[in-house]
Tab-separated table of C-alpha atoms in Angstrom:
chain	number	residue	atom	x	y	z
W	1	UNK	CA	-0.170	-0.109	-0.322
W	2	UNK	CA	1.496	3.224	-1.252
W	3	UNK	CA	2.491	5.665	1.443
W	4	UNK	CA	-0.009	8.787	2.416
W	5	UNK	CA	1.336	11.665	0.505
W	6	UNK	CA	2.287	14.603	2.730
W	7	UNK	CA	-0.241	17.706	2.197
W	8	UNK	CA	-0.427	20.909	2.799
W	9	UNK	CA	-1.692	20.994	6.165
W	10	UNK	CA	-0.563	18.302	8.014
W	11	UNK	CA	1.803	19.634	9.761
W	12	UNK	CA	1.215	18.263	13.020
W	13	UNK	CA	1.657	14.811	11.509
W	14	UNK	CA	5.953	16.286	12.827
W	15	UNK	CA	4.527	17.737	15.691
W	16	UNK	CA	7.042	16.214	18.750
W	17	UNK	CA	4.911	15.539	21.863
W	18	UNK	CA	5.424	17.430	24.728
W	19	UNK	CA	7.725	15.766	27.531
W	20	UNK	CA	4.682	16.058	29.782
W	21	UNK	CA	2.678	13.934	27.874
W	22	UNK	CA	5.463	11.359	27.527
W	23	UNK	CA	5.362	11.378	30.884
W	24	UNK	CA	1.715	11.390	31.513
W	25	UNK	CA	1.404	8.247	28.363
W	26	UNK	CA	4.252	6.536	30.862
W	27	UNK	CA	3.180	6.333	34.313
W	28	UNK	CA	-0.397	5.245	32.660
W	29	UNK	CA	0.747	2.115	31.363
W	30	UNK	CA	2.260	1.620	34.224
W	31	UNK	CA	-0.485	1.254	35.914
W	32	UNK	CA	-1.382	-0.702	33.469
W	33	UNK	CA	0.510	-3.437	34.324
W	34	UNK	CA	0.926	-3.238	38.097
W	35	UNK	CA	-1.001	-6.321	39.231
W	36	UNK	CA	-4.110	-5.577	41.428
W	37	UNK	CA	-3.726	-8.414	44.076
W	38	UNK	CA	-0.279	-8.378	44.839
W	39	UNK	CA	-0.405	-4.344	43.173
W	40	UNK	CA	3.413	-4.925	42.844
W	41	UNK	CA	4.891	-4.071	38.845
W	42	UNK	CA	4.889	-3.587	36.170
W	43	UNK	CA	3.861	-7.365	36.138
W	44	UNK	CA	6.410	-8.618	32.893
W	45	UNK	CA	5.311	-10.772	30.593
W	46	UNK	CA	4.042	-13.907	30.651
W	47	UNK	CA	0.521	-11.511	31.558
W	48	UNK	CA	-2.324	-13.421	32.285
W	49	UNK	CA	-6.150	-12.197	32.730
W	50	UNK	CA	-9.595	-13.879	33.783
W	51	UNK	CA	-12.488	-14.689	31.107
W	52	UNK	CA	-13.681	-11.118	31.776
W	53	UNK	CA	-10.543	-9.933	30.826
W	54	UNK	CA	-8.452	-8.720	34.251
W	55	UNK	CA	-5.183	-8.781	34.687
W	56	UNK	CA	-3.357	-11.479	36.974
W	57	UNK	CA	0.678	-11.589	37.743
W	58	UNK	CA	2.450	-14.513	36.681
W	59	UNK	CA	2.979	-14.913	40.892
W	60	UNK	CA	-0.248	-15.014	41.865
W	61	UNK	CA	-2.185	-16.779	38.716
W	62	UNK	CA	0.227	-19.669	41.248
W	63	UNK	CA	-1.529	-19.194	44.271
W	64	UNK	CA	-3.723	-21.795	46.096
W	65	UNK	CA	-6.136	-18.525	47.554
W	66	UNK	CA	-6.203	-17.218	43.364
W	67	UNK	CA	-7.788	-20.161	41.993
W	68	UNK	CA	-10.505	-17.292	41.483
W	69	UNK	CA	-10.366	-13.944	40.827
W	70	UNK	CA	-10.427	-11.166	43.606
W	71	UNK	CA	-12.737	-8.935	42.307
W	72	UNK	CA	-15.543	-10.760	39.553
W	73	UNK	CA	-14.471	-14.330	41.009
W	74	UNK	CA	-13.772	-15.904	37.239
W	75	UNK	CA	-11.591	-18.110	36.367
W	76	UNK	CA	-7.684	-17.245	35.917
W	77	UNK	CA	-6.710	-18.784	32.557
W	78	UNK	CA	-3.198	-19.044	31.339
W	79	UNK	CA	-4.171	-16.914	27.961
W	80	UNK	CA	-2.180	-14.331	28.391
W	81	UNK	CA	-2.907	-10.193	27.066
W	82	UNK	CA	-0.753	-10.467	24.341
W	83	UNK	CA	-0.998	-7.106	22.971
W	84	UNK	CA	-0.711	-5.015	26.200
W	85	UNK	CA	2.875	-6.941	26.493
W	86	UNK	CA	3.699	-5.632	22.179
W	87	UNK	CA	2.849	-2.786	24.126
W	88	UNK	CA	4.980	-2.362	26.495
W	89	UNK	CA	7.305	-3.472	24.689
W	90	UNK	CA	7.171	-1.448	21.572
W	91	UNK	CA	6.446	1.853	24.103
W	92	UNK	CA	10.256	2.095	24.949
W	93	UNK	CA	9.596	2.711	28.722
W	94	UNK	CA	12.624	1.499	30.490
W	95	UNK	CA	11.687	-0.072	34.535
W	96	UNK	CA	13.499	-1.653	37.240
W	97	UNK	CA	15.084	-4.871	37.468
W	98	UNK	CA	12.112	-6.901	39.936
W	99	UNK	CA	14.869	-7.793	42.902
W	100	UNK	CA	15.351	-3.548	42.996
W	101	UNK	CA	14.947	-4.475	46.601
W	102	UNK	CA	17.543	-6.850	46.996
W	103	UNK	CA	19.790	-4.281	45.632
W	104	UNK	CA	19.906	-4.963	41.797
W	105	UNK	CA	20.132	-1.217	40.454
W	106	UNK	CA	19.738	-2.028	36.567
W	107	UNK	CA	17.109	-0.687	34.107
W	108	UNK	CA	16.177	-1.637	30.645
W	109	UNK	CA	13.508	-1.605	28.467
W	110	UNK	CA	9.880	-3.688	29.069
W	111	UNK	CA	10.995	-6.357	26.115
W	112	UNK	CA	14.643	-7.183	27.950
W	113	UNK	CA	13.721	-7.100	30.846
W	114	UNK	CA	12.860	-10.485	30.994
W	115	UNK	CA	15.612	-12.139	29.532
W	116	UNK	CA	17.512	-10.327	32.279
W	117	UNK	CA	15.338	-11.753	35.553
W	118	UNK	CA	17.123	-14.976	34.472
W	119	UNK	CA	20.070	-14.646	34.848
W	120	UNK	CA	20.006	-11.367	37.485
W	121	UNK	CA	22.697	-11.704	39.993
W	122	UNK	CA	20.464	-10.559	42.592
W	123	UNK	CA	17.890	-13.456	41.735
W	124	UNK	CA	16.334	-15.661	45.381
W	125	UNK	CA	19.118	-17.754	46.253
W	126	UNK	CA	17.885	-21.816	48.071
W	127	UNK	CA	19.427	-22.613	51.094
W	128	UNK	CA	22.310	-24.374	51.051
W	129	UNK	CA	22.597	-25.776	54.633
W	130	UNK	CA	21.981	-29.632	54.366
W	131	UNK	CA	18.772	-30.777	53.943
W	132	UNK	CA	17.338	-27.187	53.567
W	133	UNK	CA	16.660	-25.461	50.567
W	134	UNK	CA	14.581	-22.762	51.942
W	135	UNK	CA	14.033	-20.127	48.652
W	136	UNK	CA	15.667	-16.715	50.433
W	137	UNK	CA	15.544	-13.546	49.126
W	138	UNK	CA	19.147	-11.676	48.165
W	139	UNK	CA	19.291	-9.592	51.164
W	140	UNK	CA	21.213	-9.961	53.921
W	141	UNK	CA	19.309	-9.209	56.059
W	142	UNK	CA	16.735	-12.098	55.026
W	143	UNK	CA	19.890	-14.204	55.125
W	144	UNK	CA	21.426	-13.990	58.278
W	145	UNK	CA	18.188	-13.998	60.158
W	146	UNK	CA	17.660	-17.389	58.856
W	147	UNK	CA	20.676	-18.944	59.076
W	148	UNK	CA	20.802	-17.702	63.187
W	149	UNK	CA	17.507	-18.605	63.215
W	150	UNK	CA	17.163	-21.864	61.893
W	151	UNK	CA	21.222	-23.143	61.127
W	152	UNK	CA	22.065	-22.076	64.673
W	153	UNK	CA	24.871	-19.309	62.600
W	154	UNK	CA	26.984	-17.260	65.459
W	155	UNK	CA	28.052	-13.672	65.121
W	156	UNK	CA	32.040	-12.692	65.633
W	157	UNK	CA	33.386	-9.817	67.752
W	158	UNK	CA	36.101	-11.293	67.318
W	159	UNK	CA	38.208	-9.044	65.530
W	160	UNK	CA	41.287	-7.594	65.142
W	161	UNK	CA	41.191	-4.553	62.546
W	162	UNK	CA	44.219	-2.693	60.872
W	163	UNK	CA	45.109	-0.488	57.534
W	164	UNK	CA	43.405	-2.901	54.679
W	165	UNK	CA	42.700	-6.254	57.139
W	166	UNK	CA	40.443	-7.945	59.219
W	167	UNK	CA	41.584	-10.418	61.767
W	168	UNK	CA	39.054	-13.831	62.835
W	169	UNK	CA	40.324	-16.334	64.988
W	170	UNK	CA	37.825	-19.434	65.962
W	171	UNK	CA	39.726	-22.239	67.629
W	172	UNK	CA	37.938	-24.898	67.212
W	173	UNK	CA	38.242	-28.633	69.033
W	174	UNK	CA	38.739	-31.631	67.242
W	175	UNK	CA	36.588	-33.960	68.924
W	176	UNK	CA	33.181	-32.317	67.127
W	177	UNK	CA	34.623	-32.141	63.690
W	178	UNK	CA	35.483	-36.114	64.017
W	179	UNK	CA	32.562	-36.560	64.470
W	180	UNK	CA	30.706	-34.349	62.584
W	181	UNK	CA	28.196	-35.532	60.404
W	182	UNK	CA	27.754	-32.805	57.599
W	183	UNK	CA	29.129	-29.156	58.492
W	184	UNK	CA	29.595	-26.968	61.411
W	185	UNK	CA	27.043	-24.018	62.352
W	186	UNK	CA	28.718	-21.076	60.786
W	187	UNK	CA	31.108	-17.564	62.236
W	188	UNK	CA	29.314	-14.500	60.505
W	189	UNK	CA	32.091	-11.442	60.017
W	190	UNK	CA	31.410	-8.349	59.098
W	191	UNK	CA	35.045	-6.788	56.887
W	192	UNK	CA	35.327	-3.891	55.163
W	193	UNK	CA	31.236	-3.161	55.417
W	194	UNK	CA	30.386	-6.249	54.090
W	195	UNK	CA	29.314	-9.641	55.468
W	196	UNK	CA	30.687	-12.616	55.659
W	197	UNK	CA	30.382	-16.538	56.533
W	198	UNK	CA	32.960	-18.344	57.714
W	199	UNK	CA	31.832	-22.600	57.151
W	200	UNK	CA	32.845	-26.619	57.515
W	201	UNK	CA	31.723	-28.561	55.484
W	202	UNK	CA	32.769	-32.551	55.635
W	203	UNK	CA	33.156	-34.997	52.905
W	204	UNK	CA	34.214	-38.935	53.437
W	205	UNK	CA	37.965	-37.649	53.139
W	206	UNK	CA	38.673	-34.687	54.251
W	207	UNK	CA	37.056	-31.154	55.795
W	208	UNK	CA	36.585	-28.072	53.936
W	209	UNK	CA	36.155	-24.320	55.320
W	210	UNK	CA	35.581	-22.308	53.382
W	211	UNK	CA	34.405	-18.403	52.856
W	212	UNK	CA	31.175	-16.772	51.477
W	213	UNK	CA	30.137	-13.601	51.303
W	214	UNK	CA	26.538	-12.392	51.994
W	215	UNK	CA	26.223	-11.241	48.568
W	216	UNK	CA	25.945	-11.673	44.677
W	217	UNK	CA	29.326	-13.038	42.627
W	218	UNK	CA	30.100	-9.647	41.526
W	219	UNK	CA	30.982	-8.330	44.848
W	220	UNK	CA	33.084	-11.299	45.636
W	221	UNK	CA	36.395	-9.103	42.659
W	222	UNK	CA	36.660	-6.392	45.735
W	223	UNK	CA	38.074	-9.214	48.144
W	224	UNK	CA	41.085	-11.317	49.352
W	225	UNK	CA	40.873	-13.880	52.303
W	226	UNK	CA	43.282	-15.896	53.449
W	227	UNK	CA	42.000	-19.216	55.742
W	228	UNK	CA	44.949	-20.582	57.626
W	229	UNK	CA	44.561	-23.731	60.061
W	230	UNK	CA	46.366	-24.618	62.985
W	231	UNK	CA	46.366	-27.834	64.246
W	232	UNK	CA	50.384	-29.550	65.944
W	233	UNK	CA	52.311	-28.643	64.739
W	234	UNK	CA	51.187	-28.351	61.674
W	235	UNK	CA	49.740	-25.068	59.514
W	236	UNK	CA	48.332	-24.709	55.571
W	237	UNK	CA	47.148	-21.691	54.120
W	238	UNK	CA	44.804	-20.679	51.403
W	239	UNK	CA	43.568	-16.747	49.347
W	240	UNK	CA	41.784	-16.563	47.328
W	241	UNK	CA	38.243	-13.837	46.825
W	242	UNK	CA	35.664	-15.471	48.795
W	243	UNK	CA	32.549	-17.008	46.930
W	244	UNK	CA	29.756	-15.640	47.305
W	245	UNK	CA	26.278	-16.824	49.551
W	246	UNK	CA	24.291	-17.829	46.361
W	247	UNK	CA	27.876	-20.388	44.744
W	248	UNK	CA	26.949	-24.062	46.062
W	249	UNK	CA	28.479	-25.561	49.104
W	250	UNK	CA	29.523	-28.786	46.484
W	251	UNK	CA	30.456	-26.064	43.430
W	252	UNK	CA	32.889	-24.502	45.957
W	253	UNK	CA	34.955	-27.179	46.719
W	254	UNK	CA	35.085	-28.987	43.120
W	255	UNK	CA	36.932	-25.418	42.536
W	256	UNK	CA	38.830	-25.923	45.260
W	257	UNK	CA	38.371	-22.325	46.653
W	258	UNK	CA	38.480	-23.914	49.868
W	259	UNK	CA	40.785	-24.616	52.687
W	260	UNK	CA	39.880	-28.783	52.684
W	261	UNK	CA	41.695	-30.953	55.840
W	262	UNK	CA	42.313	-35.017	55.573
W	263	UNK	CA	40.565	-36.817	58.404
W	264	UNK	CA	43.522	-38.622	58.862
W	265	UNK	CA	45.643	-35.726	60.219
W	266	UNK	CA	42.967	-34.811	62.291
W	267	UNK	CA	41.549	-38.434	63.906
W	268	UNK	CA	45.272	-38.837	64.559
W	269	UNK	CA	45.800	-35.108	66.232
W	270	UNK	CA	42.607	-35.039	68.414
W	271	UNK	CA	44.443	-38.691	69.745
W	272	UNK	CA	47.644	-37.238	70.279
W	273	UNK	CA	48.435	-34.267	73.318
W	274	UNK	CA	45.800	-32.039	75.139
W	275	UNK	CA	47.631	-28.740	73.854
W	276	UNK	CA	46.818	-30.315	70.231
W	277	UNK	CA	43.624	-30.907	70.157
W	278	UNK	CA	42.785	-28.456	68.892
W	279	UNK	CA	42.041	-26.744	65.298
W	280	UNK	CA	42.630	-22.820	64.556
W	281	UNK	CA	41.173	-21.158	61.442
W	282	UNK	CA	42.076	-17.918	61.030
W	283	UNK	CA	39.876	-15.583	58.531
W	284	UNK	CA	42.250	-12.257	56.636
W	285	UNK	CA	39.610	-10.569	54.829
W	286	UNK	CA	41.855	-7.319	53.006
W	287	UNK	CA	40.098	-5.058	50.007
W	288	UNK	CA	41.455	-5.872	46.997
W	289	UNK	CA	44.237	-3.640	46.536
W	290	UNK	CA	45.439	-2.585	49.917
W	291	UNK	CA	49.911	-2.795	50.492
W	292	UNK	CA	51.611	-4.670	51.151
W	293	UNK	CA	49.430	-8.110	49.216
W	294	UNK	CA	49.502	-11.075	50.009
W	295	UNK	CA	52.259	-12.906	48.275
W	296	UNK	CA	54.131	-11.187	50.250
W	297	UNK	CA	53.994	-13.893	52.770
W	298	UNK	CA	52.206	-16.780	50.349
W	299	UNK	CA	55.852	-17.066	48.755
W	300	UNK	CA	56.368	-20.545	48.089
W	301	UNK	CA	59.460	-20.430	48.632
W	302	UNK	CA	58.463	-19.041	52.049
W	303	UNK	CA	60.312	-21.089	55.165
W	304	UNK	CA	59.845	-22.044	58.655
W	305	UNK	CA	62.741	-21.082	60.866
W	306	UNK	CA	64.386	-19.343	63.328
W	307	UNK	CA	64.829	-15.867	63.544
W	308	UNK	CA	69.230	-16.991	63.898
W	309	UNK	CA	68.319	-18.458	60.466
W	310	UNK	CA	67.616	-15.049	59.047
W	311	UNK	CA	70.612	-13.130	60.544
W	312	UNK	CA	72.526	-15.420	58.906
W	313	UNK	CA	70.997	-15.140	56.041
W	314	UNK	CA	71.687	-11.438	55.593
W	315	UNK	CA	74.908	-11.115	57.978
W	316	UNK	CA	75.817	-14.687	55.471
W	317	UNK	CA	74.237	-12.356	52.549
W	318	UNK	CA	73.179	-15.072	50.927
W	319	UNK	CA	70.189	-13.240	49.534
W	320	UNK	CA	70.511	-12.645	45.601
W	321	UNK	CA	68.179	-10.677	43.432
W	322	UNK	CA	65.476	-11.833	44.326
W	323	UNK	CA	62.909	-11.803	48.090
W	324	UNK	CA	63.074	-14.229	50.238
W	325	UNK	CA	60.648	-14.713	52.898
W	326	UNK	CA	61.361	-16.077	56.253
W	327	UNK	CA	57.686	-17.805	58.678
W	328	UNK	CA	59.382	-17.051	62.285
W	329	UNK	CA	57.436	-17.579	65.791
W	330	UNK	CA	59.061	-14.631	68.022
W	331	UNK	CA	57.541	-11.803	70.937
W	332	UNK	CA	58.898	-7.886	70.087
W	333	UNK	CA	61.062	-7.179	73.316
W	334	UNK	CA	61.387	-3.536	71.428
W	335	UNK	CA	59.418	-1.365	70.066
W	336	UNK	CA	62.931	2.017	68.471
W	337	UNK	CA	60.882	5.618	67.966
W	338	UNK	CA	63.700	8.136	69.187
W	339	UNK	CA	65.430	7.359	65.766
W	340	UNK	CA	62.767	9.501	63.878
W	341	UNK	CA	59.155	9.568	62.925
W	342	UNK	CA	57.619	6.188	62.366
W	343	UNK	CA	55.155	7.848	60.389
W	344	UNK	CA	55.253	8.565	56.419
W	345	UNK	CA	53.159	9.223	54.218
W	346	UNK	CA	52.444	6.868	51.490
W	347	UNK	CA	50.454	8.790	47.699
W	348	UNK	CA	46.918	7.546	47.676
W	349	UNK	CA	46.576	7.914	43.743
W	350	UNK	CA	44.869	4.192	42.170
W	351	UNK	CA	46.702	2.968	39.064
W	352	UNK	CA	45.570	-0.561	36.890
W	353	UNK	CA	47.175	-3.456	37.601
W	354	UNK	CA	46.800	-6.580	36.440
W	355	UNK	CA	43.283	-5.312	35.088
W	356	UNK	CA	41.972	-3.904	38.448
W	357	UNK	CA	42.610	-0.213	40.439
W	358	UNK	CA	45.459	-0.413	42.781
W	359	UNK	CA	46.618	1.633	45.283
W	360	UNK	CA	50.024	2.672	44.675
W	361	UNK	CA	51.348	3.068	48.243
W	362	UNK	CA	54.413	4.899	47.121
W	363	UNK	CA	56.540	6.835	49.490
W	364	UNK	CA	55.808	11.058	49.465
W	365	UNK	CA	57.869	11.684	52.966
W	366	UNK	CA	60.288	9.537	53.824
W	367	UNK	CA	61.387	8.430	57.660
W	368	UNK	CA	64.584	9.672	58.668
W	369	UNK	CA	65.119	6.393	61.176
W	370	UNK	CA	63.239	3.823	59.057
W	371	UNK	CA	66.151	2.900	56.557
W	372	UNK	CA	63.462	1.992	54.150
W	373	UNK	CA	61.382	4.835	53.429
W	374	UNK	CA	64.291	7.844	53.024
W	375	UNK	CA	65.576	10.018	50.722
W	376	UNK	CA	67.195	7.870	47.655
W	377	UNK	CA	62.926	6.498	47.884
W	378	UNK	CA	60.969	9.418	47.337
W	379	UNK	CA	58.605	9.516	45.301
W	380	UNK	CA	57.449	13.128	45.527
W	381	UNK	CA	58.358	15.235	42.231
W	382	UNK	CA	58.897	18.945	43.069
W	383	UNK	CA	56.084	20.128	42.476
W	384	UNK	CA	54.867	16.977	45.059
W	385	UNK	CA	53.379	14.783	42.037
W	386	UNK	CA	54.029	10.846	42.552
W	387	UNK	CA	56.628	10.139	40.008
W	388	UNK	CA	55.715	6.275	40.354
W	389	UNK	CA	52.112	7.457	39.184
W	390	UNK	CA	51.554	10.415	38.659
W	391	UNK	CA	49.103	11.690	41.103
W	392	UNK	CA	48.956	14.776	43.099
W	393	UNK	CA	46.061	13.089	45.631
W	394	UNK	CA	46.878	13.809	49.445
W	395	UNK	CA	49.167	11.478	51.203
W	396	UNK	CA	48.197	8.651	52.988
W	397	UNK	CA	49.342	8.068	56.471
W	398	UNK	CA	51.901	4.467	56.579
W	399	UNK	CA	54.617	2.990	59.368
W	400	UNK	CA	56.886	1.806	59.433
W	401	UNK	CA	59.195	1.591	62.623
W	402	UNK	CA	61.393	-0.178	63.601
W	403	UNK	CA	61.635	-3.509	66.109
W	404	UNK	CA	63.836	-6.490	67.845
W	405	UNK	CA	61.607	-9.314	68.233
W	406	UNK	CA	63.664	-12.635	70.604
W	407	UNK	CA	62.776	-16.694	70.683
W	408	UNK	CA	64.510	-19.167	72.056
W	409	UNK	CA	67.950	-18.221	70.085
W	410	UNK	CA	68.241	-14.905	69.396
W	411	UNK	CA	67.664	-11.480	68.644
W	412	UNK	CA	66.985	-10.069	65.141
W	413	UNK	CA	65.818	-6.138	64.119
W	414	UNK	CA	63.797	-5.209	61.261
W	415	UNK	CA	62.038	-2.840	59.824
W	416	UNK	CA	57.555	-3.296	60.448
W	417	UNK	CA	55.642	-2.268	57.636
W	418	UNK	CA	52.049	-1.164	57.537
W	419	UNK	CA	49.658	-4.107	57.722
W	420	UNK	CA	51.926	-5.375	60.655
W	421	UNK	CA	52.862	-2.397	62.436
W	422	UNK	CA	49.569	-1.305	63.276
W	423	UNK	CA	48.040	-5.406	64.581
W	424	UNK	CA	51.589	-5.136	66.800
W	425	UNK	CA	50.692	-2.038	68.359
W	426	UNK	CA	46.763	-2.728	67.941
W	427	UNK	CA	47.345	1.494	66.396
W	428	UNK	CA	45.929	3.110	62.850
W	429	UNK	CA	48.616	5.169	61.449
W	430	UNK	CA	46.012	8.482	62.150
W	431	UNK	CA	46.853	7.909	65.886
W	432	UNK	CA	50.376	7.320	65.891
W	433	UNK	CA	50.608	10.497	64.516
W	434	UNK	CA	48.542	11.589	66.711
W	435	UNK	CA	50.304	10.502	70.156
W	436	UNK	CA	53.741	11.232	67.954
W	437	UNK	CA	52.666	15.219	68.695
W	438	UNK	CA	53.125	15.102	72.252
W	439	UNK	CA	55.898	13.767	74.832
W	440	UNK	CA	58.541	11.530	73.832
W	441	UNK	CA	58.411	9.719	77.006
W	442	UNK	CA	54.306	9.001	77.100
W	443	UNK	CA	54.910	7.689	73.697
W	444	UNK	CA	57.397	5.768	74.209
W	445	UNK	CA	55.640	4.323	77.574
W	446	UNK	CA	52.645	3.779	74.867
W	447	UNK	CA	54.920	1.120	71.907
W	448	UNK	CA	56.060	-1.018	75.089
W	449	UNK	CA	52.927	-1.522	76.780
W	450	UNK	CA	52.278	-3.570	73.565
W	451	UNK	CA	56.353	-5.061	74.197
W	452	UNK	CA	54.758	-8.343	75.600
W	453	UNK	CA	55.479	-12.249	76.254
W	454	UNK	CA	52.785	-12.674	73.444
W	455	UNK	CA	54.427	-14.347	70.848
W	456	UNK	CA	54.053	-13.240	67.409
W	457	UNK	CA	53.648	-15.277	63.108
W	458	UNK	CA	55.906	-12.928	61.484
W	459	UNK	CA	55.988	-13.000	58.210
W	460	UNK	CA	60.576	-11.553	57.238
W	461	UNK	CA	60.766	-10.137	53.747
W	462	UNK	CA	64.481	-10.279	53.619
W	463	UNK	CA	66.460	-9.260	49.864
W	464	UNK	CA	69.117	-6.211	48.687
W	465	UNK	CA	69.132	-3.144	49.609
W	466	UNK	CA	69.355	0.162	47.105
W	467	UNK	CA	71.387	3.005	50.364
W	468	UNK	CA	73.684	5.903	49.204
W	469	UNK	CA	74.448	3.906	45.693
W	470	UNK	CA	75.583	0.304	47.756
W	471	UNK	CA	73.627	-2.841	48.255
W	472	UNK	CA	72.980	-3.571	51.367
W	473	UNK	CA	71.392	-6.637	53.159
W	474	UNK	CA	67.805	-5.907	54.585
W	475	UNK	CA	64.526	-7.676	56.224
W	476	UNK	CA	61.739	-6.547	57.144
W	477	UNK	CA	57.986	-7.301	58.627
W	478	UNK	CA	55.585	-7.863	56.548
W	479	UNK	CA	52.505	-9.657	58.210
W	480	UNK	CA	52.534	-10.118	62.149
W	481	UNK	CA	49.204	-11.623	63.637
W	482	UNK	CA	49.545	-13.510	67.518
W	483	UNK	CA	49.656	-17.475	67.738
W	484	UNK	CA	48.649	-19.824	71.323
W	485	UNK	CA	52.479	-20.616	72.255
W	486	UNK	CA	51.790	-23.957	73.054
W	487	UNK	CA	51.642	-24.519	69.406
W	488	UNK	CA	55.260	-24.702	68.930
W	489	UNK	CA	57.724	-26.573	70.798
W	490	UNK	CA	60.515	-24.486	70.673
W	491	UNK	CA	58.379	-21.517	72.715
W	492	UNK	CA	57.140	-24.105	75.386
W	493	UNK	CA	60.635	-25.348	75.286
W	494	UNK	CA	61.911	-21.673	76.836
W	495	UNK	CA	58.820	-20.869	78.463
W	496	UNK	CA	59.737	-23.703	80.714
W	497	UNK	CA	63.683	-23.277	80.653
W	498	UNK	CA	62.057	-19.752	82.482
W	499	UNK	CA	59.698	-20.796	85.262
W	500	UNK	CA	62.286	-23.182	86.726
W	501	UNK	CA	65.589	-20.675	86.544
W	502	UNK	CA	62.920	-18.933	88.262
W	503	UNK	CA	61.152	-22.028	91.734
W	504	UNK	CA	65.318	-22.486	91.450
């Protein structure tokens, strides 16, 4: 059929529809798409109707109380109102995702909503607890309420926080693990404004410990977790992003996103000495991009040894071009502060590293007493810009402090990097900066309060430091967390020797 020729006076054909009129039409269409029973809208395809043409959403159509239409008592049919569906699709109106209340921010054309809902990260999930399977909305409040009331999950407040990392510790009885059938009640933790679940499940051969984020899968890439278990003299670690609470447990285990322990190991330890009849689970959570990264402490070449071995490596210059990593258990004997300020300013600018955003962290002004952050390593240009990433953002406070550690064989002075320093002091860099503005005596007294009999597991990094044009061996502590002395035979032996010496 030929198109109608435009005639003089047909100006109305090209007139634009006023914005207010367009909005009014969209509002009227959205009202038509609102289900009169649940008042939820807009109804998504397929839009059902009763014998008299009244509309009904698909969810209400399946409800037992809607065997007849509430208004006219007619029988709801499975026939679709295709005319209304096509009208909505062709109108160009945009609607929010039905899972908006659970956090989905997507707004898209009406015709694309159905396909989006099928793959939405915020769609309801089935509870993964064995023999439960209750469908829950992707809501943190609903999920935590269900887990605490139905499955005895508990909220943990036992944590240690420092810049970029949150530490949790959970001791477990080996007897409860050995006799568990499928899963132990989990623990709920909060870190960096998000909620995490620490869970343990078992199969015929192994126990699996893993971390789940109470949220959709895309959010998990923001975090990096480290799980550590200690039982007897054994220690093992797993590092990686958490899984989503929507991920099935079997999939987590199949992908290896968990820390696994052989059942025979726990059974053997449960029948051993009393001090070995406990399993210590540690969880550390940090944001992706915070420094130092976990790879420092989880390097494959990391060796468990004493301070004497580390000291010998430094004295003999047996370090080489690559940094070496050692894991030692020692006590904090002294914190040095008179040689200079413990706080320096680091670049807080962001840069792209391995496809993700990371904090630069380059030192902008050094601590003269650190020996590691000095004039030779400052990255601030003449106008204050970072020479590494070019950012002009205000520097963030970071800690670098000299400490003396001791064990049963020797003592060693090392520089302690930011995260480990905040752990040892129990203070943030901002708090240390404020304390240093007071008297030196009160500040030193506050630091020495942290020097106690508590044992720390340290990750030491030895490397060749370029200083004033020369390469000299150096060591730094990049990770620290408290440990139980009885888990280490040499430390326990030293305690016994000291007790005998005192009694005699």
